[in-house]
mmCIF file of C-alpha atoms in Angstrom:
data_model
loop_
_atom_site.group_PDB
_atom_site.id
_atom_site.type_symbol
_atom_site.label_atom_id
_atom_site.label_comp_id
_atom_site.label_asym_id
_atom_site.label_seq_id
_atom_site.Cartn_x
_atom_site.Cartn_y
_atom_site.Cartn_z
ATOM 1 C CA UNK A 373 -2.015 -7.842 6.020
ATOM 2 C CA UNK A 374 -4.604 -7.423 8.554
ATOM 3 C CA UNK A 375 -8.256 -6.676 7.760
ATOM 4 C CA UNK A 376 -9.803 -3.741 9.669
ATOM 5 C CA UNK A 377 -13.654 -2.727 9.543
ATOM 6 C CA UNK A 378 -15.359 0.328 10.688
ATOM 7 C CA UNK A 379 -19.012 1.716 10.730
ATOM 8 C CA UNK A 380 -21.216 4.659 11.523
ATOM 9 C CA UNK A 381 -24.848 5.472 11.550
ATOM 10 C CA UNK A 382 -25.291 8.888 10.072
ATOM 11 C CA UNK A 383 -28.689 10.375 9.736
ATOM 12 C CA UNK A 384 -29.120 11.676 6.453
ATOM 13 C CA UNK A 385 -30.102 9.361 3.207
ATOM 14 C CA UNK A 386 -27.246 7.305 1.688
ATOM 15 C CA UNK A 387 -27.237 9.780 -1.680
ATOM 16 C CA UNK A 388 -26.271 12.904 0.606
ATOM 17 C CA UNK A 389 -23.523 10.361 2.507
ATOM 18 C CA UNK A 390 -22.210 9.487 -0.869
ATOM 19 C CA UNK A 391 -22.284 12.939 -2.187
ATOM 20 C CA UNK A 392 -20.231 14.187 0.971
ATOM 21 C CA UNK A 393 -17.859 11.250 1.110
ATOM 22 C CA UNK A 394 -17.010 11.440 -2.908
ATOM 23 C CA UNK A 395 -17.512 15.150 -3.320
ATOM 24 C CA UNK A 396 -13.781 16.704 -3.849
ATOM 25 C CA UNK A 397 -14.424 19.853 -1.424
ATOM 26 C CA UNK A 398 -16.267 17.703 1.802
ATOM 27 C CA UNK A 399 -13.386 14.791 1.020
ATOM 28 C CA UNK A 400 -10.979 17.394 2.056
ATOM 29 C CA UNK A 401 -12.597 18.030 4.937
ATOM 30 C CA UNK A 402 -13.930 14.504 6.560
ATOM 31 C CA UNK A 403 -10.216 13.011 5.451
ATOM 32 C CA UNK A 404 -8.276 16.067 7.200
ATOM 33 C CA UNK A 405 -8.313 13.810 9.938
ATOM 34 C CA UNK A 406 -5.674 11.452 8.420
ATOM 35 C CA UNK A 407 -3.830 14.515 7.176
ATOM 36 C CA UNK A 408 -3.956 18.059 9.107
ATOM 37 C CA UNK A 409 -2.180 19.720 6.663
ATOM 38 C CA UNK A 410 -4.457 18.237 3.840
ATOM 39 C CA UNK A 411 -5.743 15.779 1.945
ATOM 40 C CA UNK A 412 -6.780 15.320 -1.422
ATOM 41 C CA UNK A 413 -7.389 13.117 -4.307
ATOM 42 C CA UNK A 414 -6.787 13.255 -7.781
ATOM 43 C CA UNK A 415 -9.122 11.636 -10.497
ATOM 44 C CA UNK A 416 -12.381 10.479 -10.658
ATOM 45 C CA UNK A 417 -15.234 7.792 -9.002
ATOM 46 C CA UNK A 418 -15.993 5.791 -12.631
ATOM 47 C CA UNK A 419 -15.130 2.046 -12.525
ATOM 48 C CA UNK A 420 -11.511 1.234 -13.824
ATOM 49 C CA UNK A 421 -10.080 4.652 -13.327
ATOM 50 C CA UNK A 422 -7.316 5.367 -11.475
ATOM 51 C CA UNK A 423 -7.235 7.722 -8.771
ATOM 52 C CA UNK A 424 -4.515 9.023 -6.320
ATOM 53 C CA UNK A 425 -5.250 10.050 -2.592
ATOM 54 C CA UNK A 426 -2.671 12.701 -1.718
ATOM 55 C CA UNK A 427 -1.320 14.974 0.992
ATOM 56 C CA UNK A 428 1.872 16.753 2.231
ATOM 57 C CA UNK A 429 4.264 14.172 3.169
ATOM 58 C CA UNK A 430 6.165 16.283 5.853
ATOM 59 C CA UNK A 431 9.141 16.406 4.189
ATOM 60 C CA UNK A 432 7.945 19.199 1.622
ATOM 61 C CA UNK A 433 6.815 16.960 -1.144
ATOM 62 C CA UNK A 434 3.715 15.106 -1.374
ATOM 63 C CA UNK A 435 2.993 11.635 -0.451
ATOM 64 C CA UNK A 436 0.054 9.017 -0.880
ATOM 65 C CA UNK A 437 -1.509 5.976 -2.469
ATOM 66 C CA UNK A 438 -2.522 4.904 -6.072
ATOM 67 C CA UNK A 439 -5.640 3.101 -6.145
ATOM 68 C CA UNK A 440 -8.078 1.378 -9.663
ATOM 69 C CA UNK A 441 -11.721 1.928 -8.630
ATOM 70 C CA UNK A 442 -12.514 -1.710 -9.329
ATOM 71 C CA UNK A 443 -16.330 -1.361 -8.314
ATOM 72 C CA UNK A 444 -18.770 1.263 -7.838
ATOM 73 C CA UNK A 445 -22.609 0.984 -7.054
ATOM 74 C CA UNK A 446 -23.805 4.716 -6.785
ATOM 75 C CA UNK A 447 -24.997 5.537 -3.293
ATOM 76 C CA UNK A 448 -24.445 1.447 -2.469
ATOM 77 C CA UNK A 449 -20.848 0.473 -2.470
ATOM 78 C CA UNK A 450 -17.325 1.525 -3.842
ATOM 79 C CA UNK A 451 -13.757 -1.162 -3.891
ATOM 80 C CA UNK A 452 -10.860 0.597 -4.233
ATOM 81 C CA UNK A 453 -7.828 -1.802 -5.365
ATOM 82 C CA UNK A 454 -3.952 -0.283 -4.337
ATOM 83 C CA UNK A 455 -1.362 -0.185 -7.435
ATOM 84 C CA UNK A 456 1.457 1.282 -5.440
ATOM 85 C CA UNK A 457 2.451 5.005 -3.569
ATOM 86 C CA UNK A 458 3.278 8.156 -4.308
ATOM 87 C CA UNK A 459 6.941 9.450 -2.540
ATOM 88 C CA UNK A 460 8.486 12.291 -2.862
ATOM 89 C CA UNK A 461 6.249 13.177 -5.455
ATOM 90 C CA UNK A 462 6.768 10.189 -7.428
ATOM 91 C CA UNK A 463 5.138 7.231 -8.364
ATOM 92 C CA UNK A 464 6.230 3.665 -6.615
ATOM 93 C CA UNK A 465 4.830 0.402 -7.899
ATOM 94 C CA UNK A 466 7.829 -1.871 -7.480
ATOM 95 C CA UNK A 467 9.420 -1.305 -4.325
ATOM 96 C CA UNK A 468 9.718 -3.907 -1.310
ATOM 97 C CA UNK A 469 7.336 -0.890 0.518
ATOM 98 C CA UNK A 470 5.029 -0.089 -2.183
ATOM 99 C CA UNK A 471 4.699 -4.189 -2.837
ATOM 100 C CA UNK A 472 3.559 -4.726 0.541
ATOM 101 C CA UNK A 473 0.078 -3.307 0.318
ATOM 102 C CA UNK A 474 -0.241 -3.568 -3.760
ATOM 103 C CA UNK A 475 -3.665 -5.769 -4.122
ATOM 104 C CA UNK A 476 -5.132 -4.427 -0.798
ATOM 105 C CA UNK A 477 -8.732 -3.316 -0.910
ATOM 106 C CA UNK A 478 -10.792 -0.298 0.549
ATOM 107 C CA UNK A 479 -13.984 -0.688 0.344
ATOM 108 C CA UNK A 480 -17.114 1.407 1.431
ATOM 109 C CA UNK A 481 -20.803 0.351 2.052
ATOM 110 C CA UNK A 482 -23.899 2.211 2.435
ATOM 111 C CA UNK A 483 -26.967 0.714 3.685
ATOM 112 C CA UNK A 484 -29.508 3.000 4.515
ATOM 113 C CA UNK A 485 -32.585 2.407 6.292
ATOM 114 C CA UNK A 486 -35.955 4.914 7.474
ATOM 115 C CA UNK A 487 -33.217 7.983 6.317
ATOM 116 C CA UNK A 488 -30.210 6.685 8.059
ATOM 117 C CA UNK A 489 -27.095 5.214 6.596
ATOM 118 C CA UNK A 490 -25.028 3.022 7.884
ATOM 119 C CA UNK A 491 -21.281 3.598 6.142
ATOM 120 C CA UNK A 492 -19.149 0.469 6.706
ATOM 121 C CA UNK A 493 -15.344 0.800 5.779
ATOM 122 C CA UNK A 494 -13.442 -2.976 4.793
ATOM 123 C CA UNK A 495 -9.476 -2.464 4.254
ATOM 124 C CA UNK A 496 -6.725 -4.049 4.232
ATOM 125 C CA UNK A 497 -3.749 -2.774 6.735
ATOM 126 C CA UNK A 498 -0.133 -3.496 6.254
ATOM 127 C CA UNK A 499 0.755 -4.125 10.157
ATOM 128 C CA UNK A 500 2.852 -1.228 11.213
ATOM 129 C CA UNK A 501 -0.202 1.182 9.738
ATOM 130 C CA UNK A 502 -2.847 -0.665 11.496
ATOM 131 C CA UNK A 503 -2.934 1.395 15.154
ATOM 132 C CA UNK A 504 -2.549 4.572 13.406
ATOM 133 C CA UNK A 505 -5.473 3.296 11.259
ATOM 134 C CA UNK A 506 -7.883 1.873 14.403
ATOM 135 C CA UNK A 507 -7.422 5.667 15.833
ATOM 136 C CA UNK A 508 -8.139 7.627 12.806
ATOM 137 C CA UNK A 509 -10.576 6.029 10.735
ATOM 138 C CA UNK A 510 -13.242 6.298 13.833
ATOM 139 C CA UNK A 511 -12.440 10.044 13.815
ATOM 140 C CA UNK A 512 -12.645 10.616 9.866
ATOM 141 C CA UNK A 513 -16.176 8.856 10.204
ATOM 142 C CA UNK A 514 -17.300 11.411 12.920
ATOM 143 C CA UNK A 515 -16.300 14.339 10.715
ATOM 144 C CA UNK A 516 -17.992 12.579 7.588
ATOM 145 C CA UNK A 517 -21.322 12.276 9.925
ATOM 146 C CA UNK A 518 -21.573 15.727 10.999
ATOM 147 C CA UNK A 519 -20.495 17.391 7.536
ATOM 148 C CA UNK A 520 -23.561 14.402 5.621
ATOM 149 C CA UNK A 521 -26.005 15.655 8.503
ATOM 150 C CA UNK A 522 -25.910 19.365 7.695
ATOM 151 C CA UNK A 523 -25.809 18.758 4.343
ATOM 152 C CA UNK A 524 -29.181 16.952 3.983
#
């Protein structure tokens, strides 16, 4: 498991940033960058819920993670613990795959300072996901900045 962090400064306060991050129809959006044919999540924000982060799968089923929101600090800080993935449509918490990243965190900070917010991403990367990851992530958190920017 490798730990990968990533920031950006987006000007707008850190109750618009949340707003756009969490929000279901802006998620879509900032998050098409992991998925260009879409995706989504399924559930809600509140501490101890579980919550699925979905998208095609490119076979013609859909694919994704289960997660337990394990912490949440409104407009300050969200952990995200995985349970297992979704394949094929189906639910996988025991396999040698699914096992591998079952524990990992995601976490998400917001610090904001004069009207600017500073979102900092913490997860943990099962190795062959981590490149893919590095590019991405950086590219998610430019779309999240613009979208948080015209919003406030």
């Amino acid at each position: 498991m490798e730990k990968l962090k990533f920031e950006v400064q987006i000007n707008a306060p850190a109750q618009a940033v949340w707003a756009t991050m969490l929000d279901d129809a802006t998620y879509r959006e900032w998050t098409s960058a992991f998925s260009e044919t879409g995706s989504f999540y399924e559930g809600d924000w509140n501490p101890g819920s579980e919550i699925r982060f979905l998208g095609p799968d490119g076979e013609g089923s859909v694919g994704g993670m289960i997660a337990t929101v394990e912490e949440i600090r409104p407009h300050e800080f969200v952990s995200l613990r995985y349970l297992g993935q979704i394949v094929g449509g189906g639910e996988d918490r025991t396999s040698d795959a699914a096992k591998e990243f079952i524990g990992a965190h995601e976490n998400y900070s917001f610090t904001e300072d004069g009207g600017v917010t500073r979102v900092e991403v913490e997860l943990d990367s099962v190795d062959e996901w981590a490149s893919m990851l590095n590019d991405t992530w950086p590219v998610a958190l430019a779309k999240l900045k613009d979208l948080a920017e015209a919003r406030a």
